[in-house]
Short mmCIF file of C-alpha atoms and ligand atoms in Angstrom, two decimals:
data_model
loop_
_atom_site.label_atom_id
_atom_site.label_comp_id
_atom_site.label_asym_id
_atom_site.label_seq_id
_atom_site.Cartn_x
_atom_site.Cartn_y
_atom_site.Cartn_z
CA MET A 1 -0.05 0.01 -0.05
CA SER A 2 1.34 3.56 -0.85
CA ASN A 3 2.09 5.97 2.04
CA GLU A 4 0.73 8.82 -0.14
CA LEU A 5 -2.68 10.00 0.82
CA SER A 6 -5.46 9.55 -1.46
CA GLU A 7 -6.61 12.58 -3.30
CA THR A 8 -9.71 13.11 -1.27
CA ALA A 9 -7.79 12.67 1.94
CA ASN A 10 -5.22 15.33 0.83
CA HIS A 11 -7.97 17.55 -0.13
CA LEU A 12 -9.58 17.35 3.21
CA VAL A 13 -6.29 17.85 5.00
CA ASN A 14 -5.94 21.07 2.91
CA ILE A 15 -9.31 22.33 4.05
CA ALA A 16 -8.53 21.68 7.57
CA HIS A 17 -5.19 23.39 7.15
CA GLN A 18 -6.73 26.44 5.64
CA ASN A 19 -9.60 26.52 8.24
CA SER A 20 -6.87 26.31 11.14
CA GLU A 21 -5.05 29.17 9.50
CA ARG A 22 -8.18 31.34 9.39
CA LEU A 23 -8.97 30.45 12.87
CA LEU A 24 -5.48 31.62 13.89
CA VAL A 25 -5.90 34.96 11.93
CA LEU A 26 -9.18 35.61 13.81
CA ILE A 27 -7.76 34.77 17.25
CA ASN A 28 -4.73 37.13 16.75
CA ASP A 29 -7.26 39.73 15.55
CA ILE A 30 -9.29 39.44 18.84
CA LEU A 31 -6.31 39.28 20.93
CA ASP A 32 -4.96 42.57 19.39
CA ILE A 33 -8.32 44.29 19.90
CA ASP A 34 -8.55 43.12 23.53
CA LYS A 35 -4.97 44.75 24.00
CA ILE A 36 -5.99 47.83 22.20
CA VAL A 37 -9.10 48.18 24.18
CA SER A 38 -7.50 47.56 27.65
CA GLY A 39 -4.63 49.99 26.73
CA GLN A 40 -2.45 46.96 27.26
CA MET A 41 -0.78 47.30 23.69
CA ARG A 42 2.82 48.38 23.82
CA PHE A 43 4.18 50.53 21.24
CA ASN A 44 8.04 50.44 20.46
CA MET A 45 8.17 53.79 18.95
CA VAL A 46 11.56 54.52 17.31
CA ARG A 47 12.90 56.36 14.29
CA GLU A 48 11.89 54.25 11.20
CA ASN A 49 12.43 54.53 7.25
CA LEU A 50 8.99 53.93 5.79
CA ASN A 51 10.64 52.78 2.51
CA ASP A 52 12.31 49.91 4.46
CA LEU A 53 8.98 48.87 6.12
CA VAL A 54 7.08 48.98 2.76
CA LYS A 55 9.78 46.78 1.16
CA GLN A 56 9.44 44.29 4.07
CA ALA A 57 5.78 44.15 3.83
CA ALA A 58 5.83 43.67 0.20
CA GLU A 59 8.06 40.95 0.37
CA ALA A 60 6.10 39.26 3.01
CA ASN A 61 2.89 39.41 1.09
CA LYS A 62 4.30 38.48 -2.23
CA ALA A 63 3.49 34.71 -2.03
CA TYR A 64 -0.16 35.63 -1.15
CA ALA A 65 -0.25 37.97 -4.05
CA ASP A 66 1.33 35.47 -6.30
CA ARG A 67 -1.34 32.98 -5.56
CA LEU A 68 -3.94 35.46 -6.69
CA ASN A 69 -1.97 36.50 -9.70
CA VAL A 70 -1.50 39.87 -8.74
CA SER A 71 1.79 41.91 -8.67
CA PHE A 72 3.18 44.56 -6.40
CA SER A 73 4.84 47.55 -8.18
CA LEU A 74 6.84 49.89 -5.78
CA SER A 75 7.32 53.55 -6.29
CA LEU A 76 9.85 54.86 -3.69
CA PRO A 77 11.62 58.04 -3.22
CA GLU A 78 15.32 57.67 -3.07
CA GLN A 79 15.37 59.12 0.49
CA ASN A 80 12.90 59.05 3.28
CA PRO A 81 12.83 61.36 6.34
CA PRO A 82 12.39 59.24 9.27
CA VAL A 83 9.06 58.74 11.08
CA MET A 84 8.35 57.65 14.63
CA ALA A 85 6.65 54.27 14.37
CA ASP A 86 6.40 50.76 15.91
CA ALA A 87 8.12 48.69 12.97
CA SER A 88 6.18 45.57 13.62
CA ARG A 89 2.82 47.21 14.02
CA MET A 90 3.33 49.36 10.88
CA VAL A 91 4.30 46.20 8.85
CA GLN A 92 1.05 44.59 10.32
CA VAL A 93 -0.91 47.69 9.02
CA LEU A 94 0.80 47.79 5.56
CA THR A 95 0.24 43.90 5.41
CA ASN A 96 -3.65 44.39 5.98
CA LEU A 97 -3.57 47.16 3.09
CA LEU A 98 -1.53 44.97 0.74
CA SER A 99 -3.38 41.77 1.25
CA ASN A 100 -6.74 43.68 0.85
CA ALA A 101 -5.53 45.32 -2.35
CA ALA A 102 -4.36 41.93 -3.68
CA LYS A 103 -7.66 40.22 -2.52
CA PHE A 104 -9.96 42.75 -4.17
CA SER A 105 -7.86 43.09 -7.36
CA PRO A 106 -8.74 41.50 -10.72
CA GLU A 107 -6.57 38.40 -11.75
CA GLY A 108 -3.53 39.68 -13.51
CA GLY A 109 -3.84 43.13 -11.62
CA THR A 110 -1.05 45.26 -10.34
CA VAL A 111 -1.13 47.13 -7.04
CA VAL A 112 0.96 50.22 -6.83
CA ILE A 113 2.80 51.00 -3.37
CA SER A 114 4.04 54.42 -3.31
CA VAL A 115 5.93 56.69 -0.70
CA LEU A 116 5.58 60.16 -0.68
CA ASN A 117 7.48 62.87 1.29
CA ASP A 118 5.39 65.97 2.28
CA ALA A 119 6.53 68.82 4.33
CA ASP A 120 5.92 67.50 7.77
CA LYS A 121 4.73 63.96 7.10
CA VAL A 122 5.45 60.85 4.99
CA ARG A 123 2.61 59.13 3.25
CA VAL A 124 2.29 55.66 1.92
CA LEU A 125 -0.32 54.97 -0.93
CA VAL A 126 -1.61 51.61 -1.63
CA ARG A 127 -3.55 51.74 -4.99
CA ASP A 128 -5.46 48.67 -6.52
CA SER A 129 -7.39 48.35 -9.78
CA GLY A 130 -10.23 46.36 -8.03
CA ALA A 131 -13.99 46.97 -8.15
CA GLY A 132 -13.93 49.93 -5.50
CA ILE A 133 -16.08 50.35 -2.55
CA SER A 134 -19.72 51.33 -2.75
CA ASP A 135 -20.64 54.61 -1.14
CA GLU A 136 -23.16 52.82 1.06
CA PHE A 137 -20.35 50.62 2.59
CA LYS A 138 -17.84 53.53 2.84
CA PRO A 139 -18.85 54.94 6.37
CA ARG A 140 -18.80 51.39 7.87
CA ILE A 141 -15.32 50.36 6.28
CA PHE A 142 -13.27 50.93 9.71
CA SER A 143 -15.95 49.43 12.04
CA LYS A 144 -15.45 46.02 13.60
CA PHE A 145 -16.63 42.91 11.56
CA SER A 146 -17.49 44.97 8.61
CA GLN A 147 -17.45 43.34 5.12
CA ALA A 148 -19.15 44.41 2.06
CA ASP A 149 -19.66 41.00 0.91
CA SER A 150 -18.99 38.03 3.23
CA SER A 151 -18.87 35.57 0.29
CA ILE A 152 -15.50 36.87 -0.72
CA THR A 153 -14.35 36.16 2.71
CA ARG A 154 -15.44 32.55 2.27
CA GLN A 155 -13.65 32.16 -0.98
CA LYS A 156 -10.47 34.11 0.02
CA GLY A 157 -10.32 34.60 3.73
CA GLY A 158 -10.74 37.67 5.96
CA THR A 159 -12.26 38.72 9.36
CA GLY A 160 -13.54 42.21 8.82
CA LEU A 161 -11.25 43.17 11.66
CA GLY A 162 -8.16 44.17 9.71
CA LEU A 163 -9.09 47.81 8.99
CA TYR A 164 -10.61 48.44 12.44
CA ILE A 165 -7.32 47.27 13.99
CA SER A 166 -5.25 49.31 11.26
CA LYS A 167 -6.91 52.44 12.36
CA GLN A 168 -6.37 52.07 15.96
CA LEU A 169 -2.73 51.14 15.38
CA ILE A 170 -2.16 53.94 13.17
CA GLU A 171 -3.81 56.51 15.54
CA HIS A 172 -1.69 55.22 18.53
CA MET A 173 1.37 56.14 16.28
CA ARG A 174 -0.10 59.73 15.93
CA GLY A 175 -1.04 59.14 12.11
CA THR A 176 -3.89 59.00 10.05
CA ILE A 177 -5.51 56.35 7.66
CA ASP A 178 -8.03 56.96 5.03
CA PHE A 179 -9.08 55.90 1.52
CA GLU A 180 -10.63 57.09 -1.83
CA SER A 181 -12.61 54.84 -3.91
CA LYS A 182 -14.87 55.19 -6.99
CA PRO A 183 -16.99 51.95 -7.60
CA GLY A 184 -15.29 50.32 -10.66
CA GLN A 185 -12.32 52.39 -10.63
CA GLY A 186 -10.29 50.63 -7.98
CA THR A 187 -9.46 52.02 -4.38
CA THR A 188 -6.38 53.90 -2.95
CA PHE A 189 -5.72 53.65 0.74
CA TRP A 190 -3.09 55.72 2.40
CA ILE A 191 -1.36 56.34 5.79
CA GLU A 192 0.28 59.39 6.98
CA LEU A 193 2.78 59.35 9.80
CA PRO A 194 4.35 62.86 11.08
CA ARG A 195 8.18 63.17 10.25
CA ALA A 196 10.16 62.46 13.46
CA THR A 197 11.42 65.96 13.35
CA ALA A 198 7.93 67.34 13.24
CA LEU A 199 7.23 65.47 16.42
CA ALA A 200 10.28 66.73 18.40
CA ALA A 201 9.72 70.38 17.41
P1 ADP B 1 -11.28 41.60 5.70
O1 ADP B 1 -10.48 40.71 6.51
O2 ADP B 1 -12.51 41.35 5.59
O3 ADP B 1 -10.40 41.99 4.51
P2 ADP B 1 -10.72 44.62 6.66
O4 ADP B 1 -11.16 45.17 7.81
O5 ADP B 1 -9.19 44.52 6.22
O6 ADP B 1 -11.33 42.91 6.64
O7 ADP B 1 -11.67 44.97 5.25
C1 ADP B 1 -13.04 45.15 5.50
C2 ADP B 1 -13.80 45.21 4.25
O8 ADP B 1 -13.64 46.34 3.58
C3 ADP B 1 -13.44 44.05 3.22
O9 ADP B 1 -14.09 42.85 3.61
C4 ADP B 1 -13.92 44.57 2.05
O10 ADP B 1 -15.44 44.60 1.81
C5 ADP B 1 -13.66 46.06 2.22
N1 ADP B 1 -12.31 46.44 1.47
C6 ADP B 1 -11.14 46.71 2.09
N2 ADP B 1 -9.88 47.00 1.32
C7 ADP B 1 -10.66 46.93 0.14
C8 ADP B 1 -10.16 47.20 -1.27
N3 ADP B 1 -8.85 47.25 -1.43
N4 ADP B 1 -11.13 47.11 -2.25
C9 ADP B 1 -12.29 46.92 -2.18
N5 ADP B 1 -12.98 46.63 -0.89
C10 ADP B 1 -11.94 46.65 0.22
#
């Protein structure tokens, strides 16, 4: 008898594996919310270079985007003034934006991630060419468990908690997060963090 699993058993193991990964994401999201709400979340705020954090996040999410046949295109300035941020929380937020952009992109789509230096802040933009966000859903997008279409979650994963957590994390780092979207014309999310020098002043 062969040691290999039958096709059906293999399929079931894969489903079980995917389900346990989804459960893990949900558990981590709920633990994060609990820490945020109780004020127990610690932020290690140090000078960071946003170009580096964007590169890390793009690298970490490349395999996911590849699976969906979506590519990332980075447009980074040569130099970045430093911002004050917790690197791992910042990568967590960027991961949320990049994975959403990939998830809601059409097959073969490109997600453009740019970093822009403004006078007193640095901005990261994540632009996709997906279906966009309806005007009706826009006011709820940063709320807990909000999803425009839960059937996409069943197909591609998601908890509806990512943007709620992202907004809390960014605001704790004294930044802002927002988006612009026209149905049928894609979506751009952006994050702004004050320059470290602007905070010191
Ligand atoms: P999820 O885990 O469901 O992705 P999020 O809080 O990250 O949770 O996003 C909430 C919902 O906002 C998504 O389910 C989707 O309906 C909508 N959304 C987020 N990003 C995009 C995007 N780039 N394009 C279209 N819809 C989006």
